[in-house]
């Protein structure tokens, strides 16, 4: 197996603001693994709050490369990948995705088939709107492609005015992501009461990631599902939060790829948790990887390719908010311009 990687800057169609800051794009590292004439693709998205820089991630991938060189099968490569303690999680995710893509191409099966997931994707994807003024939020809502659920980022003094602006023009399913912005108990309870009136499908990460007491208070004070995102990174965190929220947001970049994400979904189900499958502004490559697991999840927030302007891959599309993948083997995507 031969592994290579290169940096890629993903550009957003519009600047994207969440409670943690604003940005116009995201640095990524693309991974390719070749064997027997086939190439598997993977993607490490590196949003600034993760602290993993492209040079560091590429160095770590290149350091891992010589372990892969003599290997003949993806199963052994995934065991090595799981054992490695030095690779940053986004790098692990990219390598894991590329190994699954490669194996699918070699066996002429989709990754979904390799994983034994029979049913097709039926859940409607959310479309994310970042923090903005109520007027801008309303304008953006009116431009959301048909069929998508709306996911609204909140965490500014205009939150209620934004929700009112949304409901003036949209009465469909609405999801809310607070990105840790409710920092005290009184404010959280007051905001919760007001937000309930807008009937969101779920409320994501309302409070700081390590404040499990506040998370617990919020989730036990409302019938609306409260989903932990930043509080949950990898498999071990599921047990830590299981009693204090209703569900978890699983992202390949956070946990290290398709393999650990699949395990996390299984564990979450054993613990009675709901599962949201999320993303970090990936191109069609990382999103196609996550989408393999979509049939196992309650909600999917995989809108990366719609929000970016320079997707280097094709093969994934959205039909009335439902992700459709080419039936091609592996992840079902190909590099633009390549046959
Ligand atoms: Mg989130």
Coordinates of C-alpha atoms and ligand atoms in Angstrom, one line a residue:
X1 CA 0.0 0.0 0.0
X2 CA 1.3 3.4 -0.9
X3 CA 0.0 6.4 1.0
X4 CA 0.3 10.1 0.0
X5 CA -1.2 13.3 1.2
X6 CA -1.4 17.0 0.3
X7 CA -2.9 20.2 1.8
X8 CA -6.2 21.6 0.5
X9 CA -8.0 24.8 1.5
X10 CA -11.8 24.4 1.4
X11 CA -13.5 27.7 0.7
X12 CA -17.0 28.6 2.0
X13 CA -19.6 30.1 -0.3
X14 CA -20.3 32.7 2.5
X15 CA -18.4 33.5 5.7
X16 CA -19.6 31.1 8.4
X17 CA -20.0 32.3 12.0
X18 CA -20.6 30.1 15.0
X19 CA -20.4 30.9 18.8
X20 CA -16.7 30.2 18.6
X21 CA -15.8 32.6 15.8
X22 CA -16.1 33.4 12.1
X23 CA -14.2 31.9 9.2
X24 CA -14.1 31.9 5.3
X25 CA -12.7 28.4 4.8
X26 CA -11.1 25.4 6.4
X27 CA -7.6 23.9 6.0
X28 CA -7.7 20.2 5.1
X29 CA -5.3 17.4 4.3
X30 CA -6.3 15.0 1.5
X31 CA -5.1 11.4 1.7
X32 CA -4.7 8.8 -1.1
X33 CA -3.9 5.2 -0.6
X34 CA -3.0 3.1 -3.7
X35 CA -2.8 -0.6 -4.2
X36 CA -3.1 -2.8 -7.3
X37 CA -4.2 0.0 -9.5
X38 CA -6.9 1.2 -7.2
X39 CA -6.9 4.5 -5.2
X40 CA -8.8 5.1 -2.0
X41 CA -9.5 8.7 -0.9
X42 CA -9.8 10.3 2.5
X43 CA -10.0 13.7 4.0
X44 CA -8.8 15.3 7.3
X45 CA -10.7 18.5 7.9
X46 CA -8.9 20.8 10.4
X47 CA -11.1 23.5 11.8
X48 CA -9.0 26.0 13.8
X49 CA -10.4 25.0 17.2
X50 CA -8.9 21.5 16.8
X51 CA -5.3 22.9 17.0
X52 CA -4.1 20.4 14.3
X53 CA -2.2 22.2 11.6
X54 CA -1.8 20.8 8.1
X55 CA 2.0 20.5 8.3
X56 CA 1.8 18.6 11.5
X57 CA -1.0 16.3 10.2
X58 CA 1.0 15.6 7.0
X59 CA 4.1 14.8 8.9
X60 CA 2.2 12.4 11.1
X61 CA 0.6 10.7 8.0
X62 CA 4.1 10.4 6.4
X63 CA 5.5 8.9 9.6
X64 CA 2.7 6.3 9.5
X65 CA 3.2 5.5 5.8
X66 CA 6.0 3.0 6.2
X67 CA 3.8 0.8 8.4
X68 CA 1.4 0.5 5.5
X69 CA 3.9 -0.1 2.7
X70 CA 4.3 -3.9 3.3
X71 CA 0.6 -4.5 4.0
X72 CA -1.7 -6.4 1.6
X73 CA -5.2 -5.9 3.2
X74 CA -7.2 -3.1 4.7
X75 CA -8.2 -5.0 7.9
X76 CA -4.6 -5.2 9.1
X77 CA -4.0 -1.6 8.2
X78 CA -7.0 -0.6 10.3
X79 CA -5.6 -2.5 13.3
X80 CA -2.3 -0.6 12.9
X81 CA -4.3 2.6 12.6
X82 CA -6.2 1.9 15.8
X83 CA -3.0 1.1 17.7
X84 CA -1.1 4.2 16.6
X85 CA -1.0 6.7 19.5
X86 CA 0.7 9.5 17.5
X87 CA -1.7 10.3 14.7
X88 CA -4.0 13.2 15.3
X89 CA -7.7 12.0 15.0
X90 CA -8.4 13.9 11.8
X91 CA -5.4 12.1 10.2
X92 CA -6.7 8.8 11.4
X93 CA -10.2 9.6 10.0
X94 CA -8.7 10.4 6.6
X95 CA -6.6 7.2 6.5
X96 CA -9.5 5.1 7.7
X97 CA -11.8 6.6 5.0
X98 CA -9.2 6.0 2.3
X99 CA -8.7 2.3 3.4
X100 CA -12.5 1.7 3.3
X101 CA -12.7 3.4 -0.1
X102 CA -9.8 1.3 -1.4
X103 CA -11.2 -2.0 0.0
X104 CA -14.6 -1.2 -1.6
X105 CA -13.0 -0.6 -5.0
X106 CA -10.9 -3.8 -4.7
X107 CA -14.0 -5.9 -3.8
X108 CA -16.4 -4.0 -6.1
X109 CA -18.7 -3.2 -3.2
X110 CA -19.9 0.1 -1.6
X111 CA -18.5 0.7 1.9
X112 CA -22.1 0.4 3.2
X113 CA -22.2 -3.1 1.8
X114 CA -18.9 -4.0 3.3
X115 CA -20.3 -2.8 6.7
X116 CA -23.4 -4.9 6.2
X117 CA -25.7 -1.9 6.2
X118 CA -28.5 -2.9 3.9
X119 CA -31.0 0.0 3.9
X120 CA -30.6 3.1 1.9
X121 CA -30.4 6.7 3.2
X122 CA -33.8 8.0 4.0
X123 CA -33.2 10.7 6.6
X124 CA -33.4 14.4 5.5
X125 CA -30.1 16.3 5.8
X126 CA -30.0 19.5 7.7
X127 CA -28.8 22.7 6.1
X128 CA -26.7 24.9 8.5
X129 CA -27.1 28.7 8.8
X130 CA -24.4 30.4 10.9
X131 CA -24.9 33.3 13.4
X132 CA -26.0 36.5 11.8
X133 CA -28.4 39.4 12.2
X134 CA -32.1 38.5 12.1
X135 CA -32.5 40.0 8.6
X136 CA -29.5 38.1 7.2
X137 CA -30.7 34.9 8.8
X138 CA -34.1 35.4 7.2
X139 CA -32.5 36.0 3.8
X140 CA -30.5 32.9 4.1
X141 CA -33.5 30.8 5.2
X142 CA -35.3 31.9 2.1
X143 CA -32.3 30.6 0.0
X144 CA -32.1 27.2 1.6
X145 CA -32.5 24.5 -1.1
X146 CA -35.9 22.8 -1.1
X147 CA -36.4 19.8 1.2
X148 CA -33.7 20.3 3.7
X149 CA -34.2 20.7 7.5
X150 CA -32.8 23.9 8.9
X151 CA -30.0 23.9 11.5
X152 CA -29.5 27.3 13.1
X153 CA -26.4 28.2 14.9
X154 CA -27.1 30.4 17.9
X155 CA -25.1 32.1 20.7
X156 CA -25.6 35.8 20.2
X157 CA -27.8 38.4 21.9
X158 CA -30.1 38.3 18.9
X159 CA -31.0 34.6 19.3
X160 CA -34.7 35.1 20.0
X161 CA -35.0 37.7 17.3
X162 CA -33.3 35.3 14.8
X163 CA -35.7 32.5 15.8
X164 CA -38.7 34.8 15.3
X165 CA -37.3 35.9 11.9
X166 CA -36.9 32.2 10.9
X167 CA -40.4 31.3 11.9
X168 CA -41.8 34.2 9.9
X169 CA -40.7 32.5 6.7
X170 CA -40.2 28.8 7.6
X171 CA -42.4 26.4 9.5
X172 CA -40.5 23.2 8.8
X173 CA -38.2 21.1 11.0
X174 CA -35.7 23.3 12.8
X175 CA -32.6 22.2 14.8
X176 CA -30.6 24.4 17.1
X177 CA -26.9 24.3 17.8
X178 CA -25.6 26.6 20.6
X179 CA -22.0 25.5 20.5
X180 CA -21.6 25.8 24.3
X181 CA -23.0 29.3 24.7
X182 CA -25.2 29.0 27.8
X183 CA -22.7 29.4 30.6
X184 CA -24.9 29.9 33.6
X185 CA -27.8 28.1 35.0
X186 CA -30.3 30.9 35.3
X187 CA -29.7 32.2 31.8
X188 CA -29.9 28.6 30.4
X189 CA -33.3 27.9 32.1
X190 CA -34.7 31.2 30.8
X191 CA -33.4 30.7 27.3
X192 CA -34.6 27.1 27.2
X193 CA -38.2 28.2 28.1
X194 CA -38.2 30.8 25.3
X195 CA -36.6 28.4 22.7
X196 CA -39.1 25.7 23.4
X197 CA -41.8 27.9 21.8
X198 CA -40.1 27.6 18.5
X199 CA -40.4 23.8 18.7
X200 CA -37.0 22.7 17.6
X201 CA -36.3 19.0 16.8
X202 CA -33.3 19.0 19.1
X203 CA -30.9 21.4 20.9
X204 CA -27.2 20.7 20.4
X205 CA -24.4 21.4 22.9
X206 CA -26.2 24.2 24.9
X207 CA -23.5 24.5 27.6
X208 CA -19.7 24.3 28.0
X209 CA -18.5 20.8 27.1
X210 CA -17.2 19.8 30.5
X211 CA -20.2 21.3 32.5
X212 CA -22.0 18.0 32.7
X213 CA -24.1 19.3 35.6
X214 CA -25.6 22.1 33.5
X215 CA -26.0 19.7 30.6
X216 CA -27.9 17.3 32.9
X217 CA -30.1 20.1 34.2
X218 CA -31.0 21.3 30.7
X219 CA -31.8 17.9 29.3
X220 CA -33.9 17.0 32.4
X221 CA -35.9 20.3 32.1
X222 CA -37.3 19.8 28.6
X223 CA -38.9 17.2 26.4
X224 CA -36.8 18.4 23.4
X225 CA -33.8 16.1 22.9
X226 CA -30.5 17.6 24.1
X227 CA -27.6 16.4 22.0
X228 CA -24.0 16.5 23.2
X229 CA -21.4 17.5 20.5
X230 CA -18.3 19.1 21.9
X231 CA -18.7 17.0 25.1
X232 CA -18.2 13.8 23.0
X233 CA -15.1 13.2 21.0
X234 CA -14.3 9.5 20.9
X235 CA -15.9 6.2 22.1
X236 CA -14.8 6.7 25.7
X237 CA -16.8 9.9 26.1
X238 CA -20.1 8.2 25.4
X239 CA -20.2 6.6 28.9
X240 CA -19.2 9.9 30.4
X241 CA -22.2 11.8 29.1
X242 CA -24.8 9.0 28.6
X243 CA -26.9 9.8 31.7
X244 CA -26.7 13.6 31.2
X245 CA -28.1 14.1 27.7
X246 CA -30.5 12.4 25.2
X247 CA -28.1 11.9 22.3
X248 CA -24.7 12.4 20.8
X249 CA -23.3 14.0 17.7
X250 CA -20.8 11.7 16.0
X251 CA -18.4 13.1 13.5
X252 CA -15.7 11.1 11.7
X253 CA -13.1 13.8 12.2
X254 CA -13.7 13.9 16.0
X255 CA -13.5 10.1 16.5
X256 CA -11.0 9.0 13.8
X257 CA -13.1 7.7 10.9
X258 CA -15.8 5.3 9.8
X259 CA -14.6 2.4 12.0
X260 CA -14.8 4.1 15.4
X261 CA -17.9 6.0 14.3
X262 CA -19.6 2.7 13.6
X263 CA -18.6 1.4 17.0
X264 CA -19.9 4.6 18.7
X265 CA -23.3 4.2 17.0
X266 CA -23.6 0.7 18.3
X267 CA -22.5 1.7 21.9
X268 CA -24.9 4.7 21.8
X269 CA -27.8 2.5 20.9
X270 CA -26.9 0.0 23.7
X271 CA -27.1 3.0 26.1
X272 CA -30.4 4.2 24.7
X273 CA -29.0 7.4 23.1
X274 CA -30.2 9.1 20.0
X275 CA -27.6 9.7 17.3
X276 CA -26.9 12.7 15.1
X277 CA -24.3 12.2 12.4
X278 CA -22.5 15.5 11.9
X279 CA -19.6 16.9 9.8
X280 CA -17.0 19.6 9.8
X281 CA -17.3 21.3 6.4
X282 CA -15.8 18.4 4.5
X283 CA -15.9 18.0 0.8
X284 CA -17.9 15.2 -0.9
X285 CA -15.1 12.9 0.1
X286 CA -15.5 13.1 3.9
X287 CA -19.3 13.5 3.6
X288 CA -19.6 10.4 1.4
X289 CA -17.6 8.5 4.0
X290 CA -20.0 9.7 6.8
X291 CA -23.0 9.0 4.6
X292 CA -22.2 5.3 4.6
X293 CA -23.4 5.3 8.2
X294 CA -26.4 7.5 7.7
X295 CA -29.0 4.7 7.6
X296 CA -28.0 3.8 11.2
X297 CA -28.6 7.4 12.6
X298 CA -31.7 9.4 13.7
X299 CA -30.6 12.7 12.1
X300 CA -27.9 13.7 9.7
X301 CA -26.1 17.0 9.5
X302 CA -23.9 16.4 6.4
X303 CA -24.2 19.6 4.4
X304 CA -20.5 20.3 3.9
X305 CA -20.4 20.1 0.1
X306 CA -23.3 22.5 -0.3
X307 CA -21.6 25.2 1.8
X308 CA -18.3 25.1 0.0
X309 CA -17.3 26.5 -3.4
X310 CA -14.3 24.3 -4.5
X311 CA -15.3 20.7 -3.9
X312 CA -12.6 18.6 -5.7
X313 CA -14.8 15.4 -5.7
X314 CA -18.1 14.5 -7.4
X315 CA -20.6 11.6 -7.1
X316 CA -22.6 12.8 -4.2
X317 CA -25.8 14.8 -4.6
X318 CA -28.8 16.0 -2.6
X319 CA -32.4 15.3 -3.8
X320 CA -34.9 17.3 -1.8
X321 CA -32.6 17.1 1.2
X322 CA -31.8 13.4 0.9
X323 CA -28.2 12.4 0.2
X324 CA -27.8 10.3 -2.9
X325 CA -24.5 8.5 -3.6
X326 CA -23.4 7.0 -6.9
X327 CA -23.6 3.2 -6.7
X328 CA -19.9 3.1 -7.6
X329 CA -17.7 0.9 -5.3
X330 CA -16.0 2.3 -2.2
X331 CA -17.3 5.7 -1.1
X332 CA -19.0 6.3 -4.4
X333 CA -17.1 9.5 -5.2
X334 CA -14.4 10.3 -7.7
X335 CA -12.0 13.2 -8.2
X336 CA -13.3 15.9 -10.5
X337 CA -11.8 15.6 -14.0
X338 CA -10.9 11.9 -13.6
X339 CA -12.9 9.2 -15.3
Ligands
LIG1 MG1 -22.4 21.1 16.8

